[in-house]
Amino acid sequence: MKRKIFVAVLPFILVNFLYAQEKIYMPWIEVVNMHTDYSYAVSRLFRTYVNAGNRYELILPPESDSLLRLETVEEARAHALSYGAGYYILGEMNRVGELAILSLTMYRSSDGGKVWNCIEKAYSPEDLDPLLSRIAENLGTGTLQYAKKIDQVTDYESRAYRRKDANTSFGVMIGGGTTFISGISHNFPAGFGVLWQYDVRSMLLDLSGELYFSDINLFQLGIHGWVPFSRTSSTWFAGGGLNYGGFVIENQSNDEDYYYEDHEKAGLIFSAGGGYLFNRDASVSLRVTAKILTPTFKVGSYYPAGAMVGLALVF
């Protein structure tokens, strides 16, 4: 009879053993430069997500109306053993400016060895919910590079993603250069411009307007394509474009009347060159460009081909 009862309940015992939740003890998460209420809120929300996963049972200390008391590593381990928990977690959330940095580390209760940790960032309190959900889902997986579901992406991460996908930017630039014309007193025009940039990751497309001033004045509106040499945040690039622009060349005469003779002409100007792009994925990037200008026309008797260098701030 006893044998029959044992055989009957054995499947239930095995199922209960296989699906038993392993216990984890976690003291209240320490908060720095934040109100202590966040310690209660974040710890309890994290417990909700962990326990909902049915892999672990997260145990928190008894709640108290008094100020939160931080536990040492030794105290946390001792409490974990007293609760029969195989692991314990120590957490800290530190606010630096607008950014909150959450760090969680899991240890074995038996010997205190570290088995898992993660460091995540949040821009706002609304970021904490998807952040804690994702951490709870991947608790103890042994990797920090876990996949992110669309509803688990924080605002902090989405800002970087928006820069890593196709995006548009506005920029301002300064620059200068020279033409290959001899006999002009001030042959080094300098000026400024604005640009609109469309970054499709494999290529940068620009629409720009530029003005340069000297004895040789230049205005041009152009479209350019630049090909980055890599997909890293900072990279070399090369390319070219087509401009519609014009030159005004002020040539000082050498006779006794001492007057200026102006030559003006506009048309298509080809350009080719390259440069270096700094912090492409950041909200503000810097671009250094050098290019050769090749007009399709002459200005009077002059052919104003030249070279330009520029510095652009893109945001």
Coordinates of C-alpha atoms in Angstrom, one line a residue:
M1 CA 0.0 0.0 0.0
K2 CA 2.8 2.4 1.0
R3 CA 4.6 1.6 -2.3
K4 CA 1.5 2.4 -4.3
I5 CA 1.1 5.8 -2.5
F6 CA 4.8 6.5 -3.1
V7 CA 4.5 5.7 -6.8
A8 CA 1.4 7.9 -7.1
V9 CA 3.0 11.0 -5.4
L10 CA 6.4 10.6 -7.1
P11 CA 5.5 12.5 -10.2
F12 CA 4.2 15.4 -8.1
I13 CA 7.4 15.4 -6.1
L14 CA 9.6 15.4 -9.3
V15 CA 7.5 18.2 -10.9
N16 CA 7.8 20.3 -7.7
F17 CA 11.5 19.7 -7.6
L18 CA 12.1 20.6 -11.3
Y19 CA 10.0 23.8 -11.1
A20 CA 11.0 24.9 -7.6
Q21 CA 12.1 28.6 -7.5
E22 CA 15.6 29.1 -6.3
K23 CA 15.8 31.8 -3.6
I24 CA 17.8 35.0 -3.9
Y25 CA 18.2 37.5 -1.0
M26 CA 18.7 41.2 -1.8
P27 CA 19.0 44.0 0.7
W28 CA 17.4 47.3 -0.2
I29 CA 19.2 48.8 -3.2
E30 CA 21.5 51.6 -2.1
V31 CA 20.7 55.0 -3.7
V32 CA 23.2 57.9 -4.0
N33 CA 22.1 61.5 -4.8
M34 CA 18.5 60.3 -4.9
H35 CA 15.6 60.3 -2.5
T36 CA 15.5 57.1 -0.3
D37 CA 12.0 56.3 -1.6
Y38 CA 13.6 55.1 -4.8
S39 CA 15.3 52.4 -2.8
Y40 CA 11.9 50.9 -1.8
A41 CA 10.3 51.5 -5.1
V42 CA 13.1 50.0 -7.3
S43 CA 13.7 47.1 -5.0
R44 CA 10.1 46.1 -4.8
L45 CA 9.5 46.5 -8.6
F46 CA 12.6 44.4 -9.3
R47 CA 11.2 41.7 -6.9
T48 CA 7.9 41.7 -8.8
Y49 CA 9.6 41.1 -12.1
V50 CA 12.0 38.5 -10.8
N51 CA 9.2 36.5 -9.0
A52 CA 7.0 36.7 -12.1
G53 CA 9.6 34.9 -14.1
N54 CA 9.2 31.7 -12.0
R55 CA 12.9 31.0 -12.0
Y56 CA 13.9 32.7 -8.8
E57 CA 12.2 33.9 -5.7
L58 CA 13.6 37.3 -4.6
I59 CA 13.5 37.9 -0.9
L60 CA 13.8 41.5 0.5
P61 CA 14.4 42.5 4.1
P62 CA 11.5 43.4 6.4
E63 CA 10.0 46.8 5.6
S64 CA 10.6 49.6 8.1
D65 CA 9.4 53.1 8.4
S66 CA 12.8 54.1 9.7
L67 CA 15.7 55.1 7.4
L68 CA 17.1 52.3 5.3
R69 CA 20.0 50.6 6.8
L70 CA 22.7 49.5 4.4
E71 CA 24.0 46.0 4.8
T72 CA 27.6 45.0 4.4
V73 CA 28.6 42.1 2.1
E74 CA 29.1 39.8 5.1
E75 CA 25.7 40.7 6.6
A76 CA 24.0 40.2 3.2
R77 CA 25.6 36.7 2.9
A78 CA 24.6 35.8 6.5
H79 CA 21.0 36.8 5.9
A80 CA 20.9 34.9 2.6
L81 CA 22.0 31.7 4.4
S82 CA 19.4 32.3 7.1
Y83 CA 16.7 32.5 4.5
G84 CA 18.0 29.4 2.7
A85 CA 18.9 31.4 -0.4
G86 CA 21.5 30.1 -2.7
Y87 CA 22.4 33.6 -3.9
Y88 CA 22.3 37.2 -2.8
I89 CA 22.4 40.4 -4.8
L90 CA 23.9 43.8 -3.8
G91 CA 22.7 46.8 -5.8
E92 CA 23.5 50.5 -6.1
M93 CA 21.8 53.3 -8.0
N94 CA 23.8 56.5 -8.4
R95 CA 22.5 59.7 -9.9
V96 CA 25.1 61.8 -11.9
G97 CA 23.4 64.9 -13.3
E98 CA 20.4 63.7 -15.3
L99 CA 21.8 60.2 -15.6
A100 CA 21.0 57.3 -13.1
I101 CA 23.4 54.4 -13.1
L102 CA 22.1 51.1 -11.8
S103 CA 24.6 48.4 -10.8
L104 CA 23.6 44.9 -9.6
T105 CA 25.9 42.0 -8.6
M106 CA 24.9 38.5 -7.7
Y107 CA 27.0 36.2 -5.4
R108 CA 26.9 32.6 -4.3
S109 CA 25.8 32.3 -0.6
S110 CA 28.0 29.2 -0.1
D111 CA 31.4 30.9 -0.8
G112 CA 30.6 34.5 -1.6
G113 CA 31.9 34.1 -5.2
K114 CA 30.6 36.5 -7.8
V115 CA 28.4 34.8 -10.5
W116 CA 26.7 37.7 -12.4
N117 CA 26.6 41.5 -12.6
C118 CA 25.2 44.2 -14.8
I119 CA 25.5 48.0 -15.1
E120 CA 22.7 49.9 -16.8
K121 CA 21.8 53.6 -17.4
A122 CA 18.6 55.5 -17.2
Y123 CA 17.7 59.1 -18.2
S124 CA 14.4 59.3 -16.3
P125 CA 12.3 57.4 -13.7
E126 CA 10.3 56.1 -16.7
D127 CA 13.4 54.3 -17.8
L128 CA 13.5 52.2 -14.7
D129 CA 10.5 50.0 -15.5
P130 CA 11.8 48.6 -18.8
L131 CA 15.3 48.4 -17.3
L132 CA 14.3 46.3 -14.3
S133 CA 12.1 44.1 -16.5
R134 CA 15.0 43.3 -18.8
I135 CA 17.4 42.7 -15.9
A136 CA 15.0 40.4 -14.2
E137 CA 14.4 38.4 -17.3
N138 CA 18.1 37.9 -17.8
L139 CA 19.1 37.5 -14.2
G140 CA 22.0 35.1 -13.8
T141 CA 22.5 34.5 -17.5
G142 CA 26.2 35.2 -17.3
T143 CA 26.2 37.8 -20.0
L144 CA 25.7 41.5 -20.1
Q145 CA 25.0 41.7 -23.9
Y146 CA 21.5 40.3 -23.8
A147 CA 18.8 41.0 -26.4
K148 CA 16.5 44.0 -25.9
K149 CA 12.8 43.7 -26.6
I150 CA 11.2 46.8 -28.1
D151 CA 9.3 47.5 -24.9
Q152 CA 12.4 47.1 -22.8
V153 CA 14.5 49.8 -24.6
T154 CA 15.0 52.8 -22.4
D155 CA 15.1 56.5 -23.5
Y156 CA 18.8 56.5 -22.7
E157 CA 19.4 53.7 -25.3
S158 CA 16.9 55.0 -27.8
R159 CA 18.9 58.2 -28.1
A160 CA 21.9 56.3 -29.1
Y161 CA 19.9 54.0 -31.5
R162 CA 18.4 57.1 -33.2
R163 CA 22.0 58.2 -34.0
K164 CA 23.0 54.7 -35.1
D165 CA 20.1 54.5 -37.6
A166 CA 19.5 56.8 -40.5
N167 CA 19.2 60.3 -39.1
T168 CA 19.2 64.0 -40.1
S169 CA 21.3 66.7 -38.6
F170 CA 22.0 70.4 -38.9
G171 CA 25.4 72.0 -38.9
V172 CA 27.5 75.1 -39.0
M173 CA 31.0 75.4 -40.5
I174 CA 33.9 77.7 -40.9
G175 CA 36.7 77.3 -43.4
G176 CA 39.1 78.8 -45.8
G177 CA 41.5 78.0 -48.7
T178 CA 43.2 79.3 -51.7
T179 CA 42.9 79.3 -55.5
F180 CA 45.6 78.5 -57.9
I181 CA 45.6 82.0 -59.4
S182 CA 48.7 84.1 -59.4
G183 CA 48.8 87.9 -59.3
I184 CA 46.0 88.3 -56.7
S185 CA 47.0 90.2 -53.5
H186 CA 44.8 88.3 -51.1
N187 CA 44.3 84.9 -52.5
F188 CA 43.1 83.2 -49.3
P189 CA 39.4 83.5 -48.9
A190 CA 37.8 82.6 -45.6
G191 CA 34.2 82.3 -44.5
F192 CA 31.4 80.3 -43.1
G193 CA 28.5 78.1 -44.1
V194 CA 25.5 76.0 -43.0
L195 CA 24.7 72.4 -43.9
W196 CA 21.9 69.8 -43.6
Q197 CA 23.2 66.3 -43.3
Y198 CA 21.4 63.0 -43.9
D199 CA 23.3 60.0 -42.4
V200 CA 22.3 56.6 -43.8
R201 CA 25.3 54.9 -42.1
S202 CA 26.8 53.7 -45.3
M203 CA 27.0 57.3 -46.6
L204 CA 26.7 60.9 -45.5
L205 CA 24.6 63.2 -47.8
D206 CA 25.0 67.0 -47.5
L207 CA 23.1 70.0 -48.7
S208 CA 25.2 73.1 -47.9
G209 CA 25.5 76.8 -48.5
E210 CA 28.9 78.6 -48.1
L211 CA 30.2 82.2 -48.4
Y212 CA 34.0 83.1 -48.5
F213 CA 35.5 86.5 -48.7
S214 CA 38.8 88.0 -49.8
D215 CA 40.1 89.6 -53.1
I216 CA 38.5 86.4 -54.4
N217 CA 34.9 86.0 -53.1
L218 CA 33.1 82.7 -53.5
F219 CA 29.5 81.7 -52.9
Q220 CA 28.2 78.2 -53.5
L221 CA 25.2 75.9 -52.9
G222 CA 26.1 72.2 -53.1
I223 CA 25.2 68.6 -52.6
H224 CA 27.9 66.1 -51.5
G225 CA 28.2 62.5 -50.8
W226 CA 30.8 61.1 -48.3
V227 CA 31.6 57.5 -47.8
P228 CA 32.9 56.5 -44.3
F229 CA 35.7 54.1 -44.1
S230 CA 34.2 52.3 -41.1
R231 CA 31.0 52.1 -39.0
T232 CA 32.8 53.2 -35.9
S233 CA 31.9 56.5 -34.2
S234 CA 35.0 58.2 -35.4
T235 CA 36.2 57.5 -38.9
W236 CA 37.9 58.7 -42.1
F237 CA 35.7 59.4 -45.1
A238 CA 36.1 60.4 -48.7
G239 CA 33.7 61.6 -51.5
G240 CA 32.7 64.5 -53.6
G241 CA 29.9 66.6 -54.9
L242 CA 28.5 69.2 -57.2
N243 CA 28.0 72.9 -56.5
Y244 CA 26.4 75.8 -58.1
G245 CA 28.5 78.9 -57.3
G246 CA 30.1 82.0 -58.4
F247 CA 33.4 83.9 -58.0
V248 CA 34.0 87.7 -57.8
I249 CA 37.7 88.4 -58.4
E250 CA 38.9 91.9 -57.4
N251 CA 42.1 92.5 -59.3
Q252 CA 44.1 95.6 -58.3
S253 CA 45.6 97.4 -61.3
N254 CA 49.2 98.5 -61.3
D255 CA 48.8 101.8 -63.2
E256 CA 48.9 105.2 -61.8
D257 CA 45.1 105.4 -61.5
Y258 CA 45.2 102.6 -58.9
Y259 CA 41.7 101.0 -59.3
Y260 CA 40.1 97.6 -58.8
E261 CA 38.8 95.6 -61.7
D262 CA 36.1 93.1 -60.9
H263 CA 35.5 89.9 -62.7
E264 CA 32.3 87.9 -62.0
K265 CA 31.1 84.5 -63.2
A266 CA 28.8 81.7 -61.9
G267 CA 28.3 78.1 -62.9
L268 CA 28.8 74.5 -61.9
I269 CA 31.7 73.6 -59.6
F270 CA 32.9 70.0 -59.0
S271 CA 34.5 69.1 -55.7
A272 CA 36.3 66.0 -54.3
G273 CA 38.1 65.3 -51.1
G274 CA 37.8 63.7 -47.7
G275 CA 38.4 64.2 -44.0
Y276 CA 37.8 62.8 -40.5
L277 CA 34.5 62.5 -38.5
F278 CA 34.6 62.6 -34.7
N279 CA 31.9 61.2 -32.5
R280 CA 29.4 60.3 -35.2
D281 CA 27.0 58.6 -32.9
A282 CA 27.0 61.5 -30.3
S283 CA 24.4 64.2 -30.2
V284 CA 27.1 66.7 -31.3
S285 CA 29.8 65.6 -33.8
L286 CA 32.8 67.3 -35.4
R287 CA 33.9 67.0 -39.0
V288 CA 37.1 68.1 -40.6
T289 CA 37.0 68.3 -44.4
A290 CA 39.6 69.1 -47.2
K291 CA 38.5 69.3 -50.8
I292 CA 39.6 70.4 -54.3
L293 CA 37.3 72.7 -56.2
T294 CA 37.1 72.4 -60.0
P295 CA 34.9 75.0 -61.8
T296 CA 33.5 74.4 -65.2
F297 CA 34.0 78.0 -66.2
K298 CA 36.5 80.9 -66.3
V299 CA 36.2 84.2 -64.5
G300 CA 37.5 86.7 -67.1
S301 CA 40.9 85.4 -67.9
Y302 CA 41.2 83.5 -64.7
Y303 CA 40.5 79.8 -64.0
P304 CA 39.7 79.8 -60.2
A305 CA 40.4 76.1 -59.3
G306 CA 41.5 75.8 -55.7
A307 CA 41.6 73.9 -52.4
M308 CA 39.4 74.4 -49.3
V309 CA 39.6 73.2 -45.7
G310 CA 36.7 73.4 -43.3
L311 CA 35.5 72.5 -39.8
A312 CA 31.9 71.7 -39.2
L313 CA 29.9 71.2 -36.0
V314 CA 26.9 68.9 -36.6
F315 CA 24.1 68.5 -34.1

